[in-house]
Amino acid sequence: MMAFKGFGPKAIPFLKALDFHQSREWFLENRDLFEQELRDPLGDLVDTLTQRFAEAGLGLRGDRKKSLFRINRDVRFAKDKRPYNRHVSAILSPDGSKAVQGVFYIHIGLEGCFAGVAWWQPEAALLLAMRRAIETWPDRFRAMVKALKKNGLELSAEDAMKRTPRGFEHVTDEDLVAAIRNRHFAVRHVIDPAGIHGPELVEELVDFTMRAKPLLDWGRAIEGRIAKD
């Protein structure tokens, strides 16, 4: 395992150039630069965070190959046919795969740099269980939200439903209604692009994930109840 030392100084300039050219020929000519400045450091970051998360008991891990998303875009069903993403990203999860929920996500790109802890687009049964938990045990949900707020975080309302989903119309408390309308349960940490080039990023990300632990604990408790049913 290589300890994370930072993304290369040309990491963001490379993404800008790739976004300008959007050419397989250009990418292949500059592949070594991509690997040195972005891909290999991201793999190092995944390995380093896996070790640090294990030490902190966070239950999140990854693999420098399987955890990284491809720079190539899947354009089969997309109107936008540009072949390359404008970012690199990776996921650390409870089992190290991309197929489970309750994950840590890292995103380094032209749209911005950020990390997230999330249940993102959970399958219908899990999303329903999370909504039922908010309805049935509101004090537990509010305690989680309060703990996040104390830690400087708040649940994202991105992509929330405009109307209350069927079966929850009787819920009237505004905070609970807003939460039940969520399609995702996530918190986010914005990373200063200037801060991606050094090993200090690891401490920043470990600190964020520790502060997001109330959300991890809340979601995992719900998943545990589903597993018992």
Backbone as CSV, one residue per row, in Angstrom:
resi,resn,N_x,N_y,N_z,CA_x,CA_y,CA_z,C_x,C_y,C_z
1,MET,0.844,-1.198,0.000,0.000,0.000,0.000,0.876,1.243,0.000
2,MET,0.554,2.194,-0.854,1.244,3.477,-0.897,0.437,4.504,-0.101
3,ALA,1.083,5.177,0.838,0.397,6.220,1.593,0.068,7.385,0.669
4,PHE,-1.095,7.967,0.887,-1.535,9.100,0.066,-0.671,10.320,0.356
5,LYS,-0.104,10.899,-0.694,0.745,12.086,-0.558,0.109,13.323,-1.184
6,GLY,-1.033,13.121,-1.861,-1.697,14.241,-2.507,-1.863,14.006,-3.989
7,PHE,-2.864,14.654,-4.566,-3.022,14.625,-6.011,-1.943,15.503,-6.643
8,GLY,-1.579,15.188,-7.884,-0.509,15.924,-8.541,-0.871,17.369,-8.817
9,PRO,0.115,18.219,-8.996,-0.137,19.642,-9.264,-0.866,19.875,-10.581
10,LYS,-0.800,18.905,-11.490,-1.459,19.046,-12.793,-2.798,18.313,-12.841
11,ALA,-3.316,17.884,-11.693,-4.554,17.109,-11.664,-5.729,17.882,-12.260
12,ILE,-5.991,19.059,-11.764,-7.115,19.859,-12.263,-6.836,20.363,-13.681
13,PRO,-5.620,20.879,-13.989,-5.330,21.248,-15.371,-5.530,20.098,-16.355
14,PHE,-5.201,18.866,-15.939,-5.427,17.723,-16.822,-6.912,17.566,-17.117
15,LEU,-7.746,17.658,-16.086,-9.187,17.504,-16.292,-9.731,18.610,-17.196
16,LYS,-9.212,19.811,-17.045,-9.648,20.908,-17.921,-9.272,20.623,-19.367
17,ALA,-8.060,20.135,-19.584,-7.616,19.828,-20.944,-8.416,18.663,-21.525
18,LEU,-8.659,17.643,-20.717,-9.443,16.501,-21.185,-10.850,16.933,-21.551
19,ASP,-11.433,17.808,-20.728,-12.787,18.290,-21.010,-12.814,19.108,-22.296
20,PHE,-11.753,19.826,-22.574,-11.679,20.612,-23.807,-11.564,19.703,-25.027
21,HIS,-10.700,18.711,-24.952,-10.460,17.865,-26.131,-11.537,16.782,-26.291
22,GLN,-11.929,16.131,-25.174,-12.899,15.040,-25.220,-12.585,14.097,-26.392
23,SER,-11.355,13.666,-26.438,-10.857,12.857,-27.560,-10.114,11.640,-27.028
24,ARG,-10.447,10.479,-27.563,-9.749,9.256,-27.159,-8.278,9.338,-27.528
25,GLU,-8.003,9.902,-28.676,-6.616,10.027,-29.116,-5.819,10.894,-28.136
26,TRP,-6.408,12.033,-27.741,-5.724,12.916,-26.806,-5.525,12.217,-25.462
27,PHE,-6.549,11.511,-25.003,-6.438,10.831,-23.715,-5.339,9.770,-23.737
28,LEU,-5.285,8.966,-24.785,-4.271,7.929,-24.859,-2.869,8.524,-24.895
29,GLU,-2.727,9.661,-25.580,-1.431,10.329,-25.633,-1.006,10.850,-24.259
30,ASN,-1.982,11.146,-23.418,-1.696,11.747,-22.112,-2.080,10.825,-20.956
31,ARG,-2.227,9.547,-21.228,-2.665,8.597,-20.210,-1.700,8.529,-19.025
32,ASP,-0.406,8.591,-19.307,0.578,8.543,-18.225,0.374,9.689,-17.243
33,LEU,0.062,10.862,-17.774,-0.189,12.021,-16.924,-1.427,11.801,-16.062
34,PHE,-2.468,11.243,-16.659,-3.699,10.932,-15.927,-3.404,9.985,-14.767
35,GLU,-2.625,8.942,-15.039,-2.325,7.959,-14.007,-1.485,8.550,-12.886
36,GLN,-0.502,9.365,-13.244,0.395,9.932,-12.241,-0.289,10.997,-11.385
37,GLU,-1.084,11.839,-12.023,-1.655,12.990,-11.328,-2.980,12.681,-10.626
38,LEU,-3.729,11.726,-11.160,-5.090,11.501,-10.666,-5.379,10.065,-10.244
39,ARG,-5.221,9.116,-11.155,-5.682,7.759,-10.853,-4.886,7.106,-9.725
40,ASP,-3.559,7.130,-9.830,-2.746,6.488,-8.793,-2.900,7.166,-7.442
41,PRO,-2.889,8.515,-7.368,-3.140,9.151,-6.070,-4.514,8.817,-5.490
42,LEU,-5.534,8.700,-6.354,-6.863,8.339,-5.859,-6.844,6.929,-5.287
43,GLY,-6.115,6.027,-5.939,-5.966,4.687,-5.388,-5.253,4.702,-4.049
44,ASP,-4.211,5.534,-3.940,-3.505,5.677,-2.666,-4.433,6.221,-1.586
45,LEU,-5.286,7.165,-1.966,-6.223,7.747,-1.009,-7.210,6.696,-0.513
46,VAL,-7.723,5.872,-1.413,-8.645,4.799,-1.024,-7.962,3.844,-0.055
47,ASP,-6.741,3.440,-0.354,-6.010,2.527,0.530,-5.763,3.154,1.898
48,THR,-5.346,4.409,1.897,-5.042,5.082,3.158,-6.298,5.268,3.997
49,LEU,-7.396,5.680,3.358,-8.650,5.859,4.093,-9.187,4.529,4.606
50,THR,-9.008,3.458,3.846,-9.442,2.146,4.315,-8.773,1.800,5.635
51,GLN,-7.488,2.048,5.722,-6.756,1.783,6.955,-7.218,2.699,8.086
52,ARG,-7.362,3.985,7.789,-7.755,4.940,8.821,-9.194,4.712,9.279
53,PHE,-10.087,4.390,8.350,-11.474,4.122,8.724,-11.567,2.866,9.596
54,ALA,-10.738,1.871,9.284,-10.725,0.649,10.106,-10.272,0.972,11.524
55,GLU,-9.232,1.771,11.651,-8.717,2.166,12.966,-9.770,2.940,13.761
56,ALA,-10.610,3.693,13.049,-11.642,4.504,13.704,-12.944,3.732,13.911
57,GLY,-13.007,2.491,13.434,-14.210,1.682,13.601,-15.399,2.169,12.796
58,LEU,-15.140,2.741,11.633,-16.217,3.315,10.838,-16.901,2.304,9.918
59,GLY,-16.311,1.134,9.739,-16.965,0.106,8.930,-17.061,0.461,7.463
60,LEU,-16.035,1.119,6.941,-15.997,1.501,5.529,-14.641,1.112,4.957
61,ARG,-14.653,0.484,3.789,-13.388,0.073,3.187,-13.490,0.107,1.674
62,GLY,-12.326,0.054,1.038,-12.309,0.085,-0.420,-11.106,-0.647,-0.966
63,ASP,-11.012,-0.621,-2.267,-9.934,-1.284,-2.999,-9.480,-0.338,-4.103
64,ARG,-8.191,-0.189,-4.285,-7.662,0.802,-5.223,-8.077,0.520,-6.670
65,LYS,-8.551,-0.669,-6.955,-9.028,-0.967,-8.309,-10.555,-0.942,-8.379
66,LYS,-11.197,-1.664,-7.474,-12.651,-1.823,-7.557,-13.428,-0.588,-7.094
67,SER,-12.821,0.229,-6.233,-13.556,1.364,-5.652,-13.584,2.590,-6.550
68,LEU,-12.675,2.660,-7.513,-12.585,3.840,-8.382,-13.583,3.738,-9.531
69,PHE,-14.246,4.850,-9.817,-15.100,4.915,-10.997,-14.243,5.212,-12.227
70,ARG,-14.688,4.739,-13.352,-13.948,4.935,-14.596,-14.033,6.386,-15.049
71,ILE,-12.972,6.856,-15.689,-12.979,8.198,-16.262,-13.864,8.245,-17.502
72,ASN,-14.072,7.082,-18.119,-14.934,7.009,-19.301,-16.398,7.105,-18.903
73,ARG,-17.169,7.856,-19.654,-18.605,7.963,-19.428,-19.348,6.843,-20.153
74,ASP,-20.448,6.377,-19.573,-21.337,5.434,-20.245,-22.324,6.264,-21.072
75,VAL,-22.127,6.290,-22.364,-22.926,7.169,-23.225,-23.971,6.408,-24.025
76,ARG,-24.183,5.135,-23.695,-25.093,4.313,-24.503,-26.499,4.894,-24.566
77,PHE,-26.988,5.400,-23.459,-28.363,5.913,-23.430,-28.398,7.407,-23.095
78,ALA,-27.280,8.077,-23.247,-27.187,9.493,-22.889,-27.250,10.382,-24.122
79,LYS,-27.904,11.525,-23.979,-27.914,12.510,-25.056,-26.536,13.154,-25.193
80,ASP,-25.884,13.333,-24.063,-24.529,13.892,-24.045,-23.545,12.774,-24.388
81,LYS,-22.925,12.860,-25.528,-22.055,11.783,-26.012,-20.571,12.043,-25.741
82,ARG,-20.252,13.033,-24.915,-18.853,13.252,-24.586,-18.297,12.005,-23.890
83,PRO,-17.148,11.508,-24.327,-16.680,10.207,-23.831,-16.052,10.208,-22.446
84,TYR,-15.686,11.377,-21.911,-14.950,11.389,-20.647,-15.627,12.255,-19.594
85,ASN,-15.544,11.787,-18.348,-16.031,12.562,-17.219,-15.135,13.772,-16.959
86,ARG,-15.693,14.726,-16.231,-14.954,15.925,-15.854,-14.413,15.799,-14.428
87,HIS,-14.364,14.578,-13.922,-13.949,14.335,-12.547,-13.436,12.909,-12.397
88,VAL,-12.792,12.653,-11.278,-12.509,11.296,-10.834,-13.209,11.110,-9.495
89,SER,-13.577,9.870,-9.181,-14.327,9.626,-7.959,-14.153,8.185,-7.514
90,ALA,-14.514,7.945,-6.251,-14.389,6.606,-5.684,-15.349,6.459,-4.516
91,ILE,-15.645,5.208,-4.182,-16.547,4.883,-3.075,-15.869,3.911,-2.124
92,LEU,-16.038,4.150,-0.825,-15.699,3.176,0.201,-17.008,2.762,0.867
93,SER,-17.194,1.474,1.100,-18.477,0.971,1.568,-18.284,-0.107,2.629
94,PRO,-19.366,-0.579,3.249,-19.223,-1.608,4.286,-18.547,-2.887,3.800
95,ASP,-18.798,-3.298,2.553,-18.186,-4.528,2.050,-17.142,-4.283,0.963
96,GLY,-16.842,-3.020,0.703,-15.837,-2.692,-0.294,-16.338,-2.654,-1.718
97,SER,-17.630,-2.903,-1.921,-18.197,-2.886,-3.273,-18.969,-1.595,-3.505
98,LYS,-19.447,-1.421,-4.726,-20.292,-0.270,-5.053,-21.772,-0.640,-4.986
99,ALA,-22.081,-1.868,-4.542,-23.447,-2.373,-4.633,-24.246,-2.211,-3.342
100,VAL,-23.655,-1.626,-2.310,-24.358,-1.483,-1.038,-24.533,-0.018,-0.691
101,GLN,-25.310,0.222,0.361,-25.609,1.580,0.781,-24.840,1.932,2.056
102,GLY,-24.943,3.196,2.453,-24.211,3.675,3.615,-22.741,3.803,3.301
103,VAL,-22.413,4.687,2.328,-21.075,4.739,1.763,-20.411,6.098,1.988
104,PHE,-19.090,6.098,1.785,-18.295,7.317,1.706,-17.934,7.519,0.238
105,TYR,-18.116,8.755,-0.248,-17.858,9.064,-1.660,-16.916,10.249,-1.736
106,ILE,-15.930,10.163,-2.625,-14.992,11.258,-2.848,-15.028,11.655,-4.317
107,HIS,-15.048,12.964,-4.576,-15.234,13.500,-5.925,-14.240,14.641,-6.124
108,ILE,-13.361,14.491,-7.108,-12.383,15.526,-7.437,-12.604,15.923,-8.885
109,GLY,-13.083,17.145,-9.130,-13.403,17.481,-10.508,-13.608,18.952,-10.765
110,LEU,-13.967,19.229,-12.006,-14.177,20.607,-12.436,-15.456,21.188,-11.862
111,GLU,-16.404,20.318,-11.491,-17.647,20.783,-10.878,-17.428,21.160,-9.420
112,GLY,-16.252,20.824,-8.890,-15.942,21.050,-7.500,-15.351,19.792,-6.897
113,CYS,-14.824,19.941,-5.708,-14.266,18.811,-4.974,-15.078,18.658,-3.691
114,PHE,-15.515,17.438,-3.403,-16.321,17.230,-2.206,-16.297,15.766,-1.804
115,ALA,-16.723,15.523,-0.582,-16.920,14.173,-0.073,-18.336,14.073,0.462
116,GLY,-18.853,12.857,0.506,-20.191,12.643,1.024,-20.285,11.327,1.762
117,VAL,-21.201,11.269,2.715,-21.601,10.017,3.345,-23.083,9.882,3.070
118,ALA,-23.498,8.749,2.505,-24.847,8.730,1.965,-25.464,7.343,1.825
119,TRP,-26.775,7.355,1.922,-27.622,6.333,1.321,-28.214,7.027,0.100
120,TRP,-27.670,6.719,-1.073,-28.018,7.447,-2.288,-28.858,6.555,-3.192
121,GLN,-30.068,6.996,-3.495,-31.007,6.216,-4.300,-31.159,4.799,-3.758
122,PRO,-31.480,4.658,-2.463,-31.667,3.315,-1.922,-32.835,2.616,-2.603
123,GLU,-32.766,1.297,-2.669,-33.847,0.538,-3.295,-35.145,0.780,-2.535
124,ALA,-36.256,0.483,-3.203,-37.571,0.865,-2.687,-37.831,0.374,-1.265
125,ALA,-37.463,-0.870,-0.970,-37.751,-1.431,0.353,-36.983,-0.701,1.436
126,LEU,-35.732,-0.374,1.174,-34.924,0.327,2.169,-35.393,1.766,2.331
127,LEU,-35.711,2.433,1.233,-36.200,3.809,1.316,-37.499,3.858,2.108
128,LEU,-38.394,2.896,1.872,-39.641,2.844,2.633,-39.353,2.619,4.113
129,ALA,-38.420,1.736,4.415,-38.082,1.473,5.815,-37.517,2.718,6.485
130,MET,-36.736,3.491,5.772,-36.168,4.716,6.341,-37.276,5.732,6.596
131,ARG,-38.209,5.819,5.680,-39.340,6.734,5.876,-40.210,6.271,7.034
132,ARG,-40.426,4.966,7.157,-41.207,4.437,8.272,-40.507,4.693,9.596
133,ALA,-39.199,4.610,9.596,-38.451,4.866,10.825,-38.610,6.318,11.268
134,ILE,-38.625,7.229,10.314,-38.836,8.649,10.641,-40.216,8.843,11.245
135,GLU,-41.207,8.178,10.656,-42.592,8.288,11.129,-42.767,7.626,12.498
136,THR,-42.176,6.451,12.680,-42.426,5.639,13.871,-41.571,6.044,15.061
137,TRP,-40.313,6.403,14.778,-39.390,6.790,15.855,-38.830,8.187,15.567
138,PRO,-39.693,9.204,15.589,-39.229,10.562,15.259,-38.138,11.068,16.195
139,ASP,-38.171,10.642,17.470,-37.157,11.116,18.407,-35.762,10.635,18.005
140,ARG,-35.665,9.410,17.492,-34.369,8.884,17.053,-33.867,9.667,15.838
141,PHE,-34.783,9.949,14.923,-34.396,10.715,13.741,-33.949,12.110,14.140
142,ARG,-34.706,12.751,14.998,-34.355,14.117,15.407,-33.050,14.154,16.187
143,ALA,-32.785,13.118,16.973,-31.521,13.053,17.700,-30.351,12.939,16.726
144,MET,-30.541,12.175,15.662,-29.500,12.045,14.641,-29.258,13.378,13.956
145,VAL,-30.319,14.065,13.569,-30.196,15.365,12.912,-29.521,16.367,13.839
146,LYS,-29.888,16.336,15.117,-29.282,17.244,16.101,-27.787,16.966,16.248
147,ALA,-27.421,15.689,16.254,-26.012,15.324,16.378,-25.222,15.782,15.160
148,LEU,-25.808,15.619,13.977,-25.152,16.099,12.761,-24.955,17.614,12.819
149,LYS,-25.999,18.310,13.232,-25.916,19.774,13.308,-24.828,20.200,14.280
150,LYS,-24.735,19.522,15.416,-23.683,19.814,16.393,-22.305,19.618,15.769
151,ASN,-22.225,18.683,14.821,-20.966,18.387,14.138,-20.760,19.221,12.873
152,GLY,-21.632,20.204,12.664,-21.479,21.095,11.521,-22.000,20.549,10.214
153,LEU,-22.904,19.573,10.269,-23.434,18.946,9.059,-24.952,18.995,9.070
154,GLU,-25.545,18.901,7.879,-26.994,18.795,7.785,-27.365,17.916,6.607
155,LEU,-28.518,17.257,6.728,-28.984,16.383,5.659,-29.254,17.181,4.391
156,SER,-28.853,16.625,3.270,-29.113,17.253,1.983,-30.576,17.083,1.601
157,ALA,-31.137,18.109,0.967,-32.507,18.031,0.445,-32.494,17.893,-1.080
158,GLU,-31.344,17.575,-1.642,-31.210,17.468,-3.103,-32.172,16.430,-3.662
159,ASP,-32.888,16.811,-4.714,-33.763,15.886,-5.442,-34.947,15.409,-4.605
160,ALA,-35.317,16.155,-3.557,-36.443,15.746,-2.715,-37.758,15.842,-3.480
161,MET,-38.718,15.007,-3.110,-40.051,15.041,-3.725,-40.770,16.335,-3.332
162,LYS,-41.581,16.842,-4.232,-42.349,18.049,-3.944,-43.599,17.728,-3.129
163,ARG,-44.073,16.486,-3.247,-45.252,16.063,-2.493,-44.884,14.901,-1.571
164,THR,-45.656,14.772,-0.504,-45.437,13.677,0.430,-45.810,12.352,-0.223
165,PRO,-44.959,11.336,-0.123,-45.282,10.047,-0.750,-46.521,9.408,-0.139
166,ARG,-47.193,8.607,-0.935,-48.434,7.963,-0.509,-48.188,7.116,0.738
167,GLY,-49.130,7.200,1.657,-49.036,6.440,2.892,-48.482,7.233,4.056
168,PHE,-48.006,8.461,3.780,-47.444,9.288,4.839,-48.175,10.627,4.950
169,GLU,-49.356,10.709,4.347,-50.081,11.979,4.330,-50.464,12.447,5.733
170,HIS,-50.564,11.510,6.673,-50.982,11.861,8.040,-49.867,12.514,8.843
171,VAL,-48.631,12.439,8.367,-47.516,13.081,9.074,-47.596,14.586,8.831
172,THR,-47.582,15.372,9.906,-47.793,16.814,9.757,-46.617,17.663,10.245
173,ASP,-45.747,17.121,11.080,-44.614,17.905,11.564,-43.713,18.266,10.382
174,GLU,-43.415,19.551,10.246,-42.708,20.020,9.049,-41.361,19.340,8.848
175,ASP,-40.611,19.172,9.937,-39.287,18.562,9.778,-39.385,17.107,9.337
176,LEU,-40.408,16.400,9.836,-40.586,15.000,9.458,-41.099,14.881,8.026
177,VAL,-41.995,15.759,7.644,-42.499,15.755,6.268,-41.357,15.981,5.288
178,ALA,-40.513,16.968,5.592,-39.381,17.263,4.712,-38.460,16.054,4.599
179,ALA,-38.219,15.372,5.700,-37.334,14.213,5.682,-37.942,13.051,4.906
180,ILE,-39.229,12.823,5.085,-39.907,11.723,4.397,-39.923,11.950,2.896
181,ARG,-39.886,13.186,2.475,-39.866,13.491,1.039,-38.497,13.250,0.399
182,ASN,-37.482,13.043,1.210,-36.152,12.802,0.660,-36.095,11.510,-0.142
183,ARG,-35.359,11.562,-1.237,-35.059,10.346,-2.007,-33.697,9.779,-1.605
184,HIS,-32.912,10.586,-0.922,-31.587,10.191,-0.460,-31.420,10.693,0.973
185,PHE,-30.498,10.076,1.690,-30.121,10.567,3.006,-28.613,10.731,2.988
186,ALA,-28.180,11.986,2.944,-26.766,12.257,2.690,-26.312,13.534,3.369
187,VAL,-25.033,13.557,3.709,-24.363,14.784,4.156,-23.140,14.980,3.275
188,ARG,-22.721,16.213,3.158,-21.671,16.555,2.190,-20.647,17.491,2.824
189,HIS,-19.416,17.333,2.389,-18.321,18.189,2.844,-17.602,18.744,1.621
190,VAL,-17.543,20.061,1.512,-16.865,20.707,0.394,-15.367,20.754,0.675
191,ILE,-14.586,20.367,-0.329,-13.129,20.355,-0.225,-12.574,21.523,-1.030
192,ASP,-11.699,22.288,-0.435,-11.009,23.363,-1.153,-10.082,22.715,-2.182
193,PRO,-10.245,23.014,-3.484,-9.377,22.408,-4.501,-7.892,22.614,-4.226
194,ALA,-7.562,23.708,-3.551,-6.159,23.956,-3.230,-5.626,22.972,-2.204
195,GLY,-6.531,22.273,-1.519,-6.115,21.368,-0.453,-6.017,19.911,-0.847
196,ILE,-6.108,19.620,-2.150,-6.092,18.218,-2.579,-4.682,17.707,-2.851
197,HIS,-3.685,18.574,-2.758,-2.341,18.215,-3.207,-1.417,17.739,-2.093
198,GLY,-1.944,17.578,-0.891,-1.094,17.154,0.212,-1.738,16.067,1.049
199,PRO,-0.969,15.385,1.894,-1.488,14.297,2.725,-2.468,14.762,3.784
200,GLU,-2.516,16.081,4.042,-3.447,16.597,5.052,-4.899,16.318,4.678
201,LEU,-5.160,16.061,3.392,-6.526,15.761,2.952,-7.076,14.544,3.684
202,VAL,-6.227,13.597,4.010,-6.670,12.393,4.721,-7.302,12.764,6.057
203,GLU,-6.638,13.603,6.826,-7.168,14.008,8.135,-8.498,14.735,7.976
204,GLU,-8.597,15.560,6.957,-9.836,16.298,6.689,-10.992,15.337,6.418
205,LEU,-10.713,14.298,5.643,-11.761,13.349,5.269,-12.127,12.414,6.421
206,VAL,-11.151,12.023,7.220,-11.443,11.205,8.396,-12.286,12.004,9.380
207,ASP,-11.934,13.269,9.577,-12.704,14.131,10.476,-14.145,14.268,9.994
208,PHE,-14.315,14.506,8.700,-15.675,14.627,8.156,-16.472,13.351,8.385
209,THR,-15.876,12.200,8.109,-16.604,10.942,8.216,-16.951,10.631,9.666
210,MET,-16.081,10.980,10.587,-16.408,10.823,12.005,-17.588,11.710,12.383
211,ARG,-17.610,12.927,11.856,-18.727,13.829,12.152,-20.030,13.346,11.519
212,ALA,-19.919,12.548,10.454,-21.103,12.001,9.779,-21.568,10.681,10.384
213,LYS,-20.862,10.186,11.401,-21.179,8.867,11.964,-22.614,8.748,12.480
214,PRO,-23.239,9.806,13.046,-24.637,9.660,13.461,-25.555,9.208,12.316
215,LEU,-25.297,9.677,11.104,-26.099,9.241,9.954,-25.807,7.777,9.629
216,LEU,-24.536,7.398,9.666,-24.184,5.995,9.424,-24.865,5.085,10.440
217,ASP,-24.815,5.461,11.700,-25.408,4.628,12.751,-26.921,4.522,12.586
218,TRP,-27.553,5.621,12.255,-29.015,5.631,12.083,-29.418,4.726,10.925
219,GLY,-28.783,4.871,9.789,-29.122,4.053,8.628,-28.821,2.585,8.837
220,ARG,-27.705,2.293,9.479,-27.336,0.888,9.705,-28.301,0.212,10.667
221,ALA,-28.816,0.943,11.637,-29.801,0.371,12.549,-31.068,-0.028,11.790
222,ILE,-31.464,0.794,10.833,-32.648,0.479,10.020,-32.370,-0.738,9.150
223,GLU,-31.196,-0.786,8.529,-30.833,-1.950,7.726,-30.820,-3.216,8.574
224,GLY,-30.375,-3.103,9.821,-30.350,-4.248,10.714,-31.744,-4.765,11.024
225,ARG,-32.708,-3.857,11.200,-34.082,-4.281,11.465,-34.671,-4.971,10.248
226,ILE,-34.339,-4.484,9.038,-34.827,-5.124,7.824,-34.281,-6.550,7.721
227,ALA,-33.010,-6.717,8.047,-32.368,-8.031,7.948,-33.020,-9.045,8.887
228,LYS,-33.530,-8.567,10.030,-34.158,-9.463,11.002,-35.568,-9.867,10.606
229,ASP,-36.225,-9.022,9.801,-37.608,-9.294,9.398,-37.692,-10.451,8.392
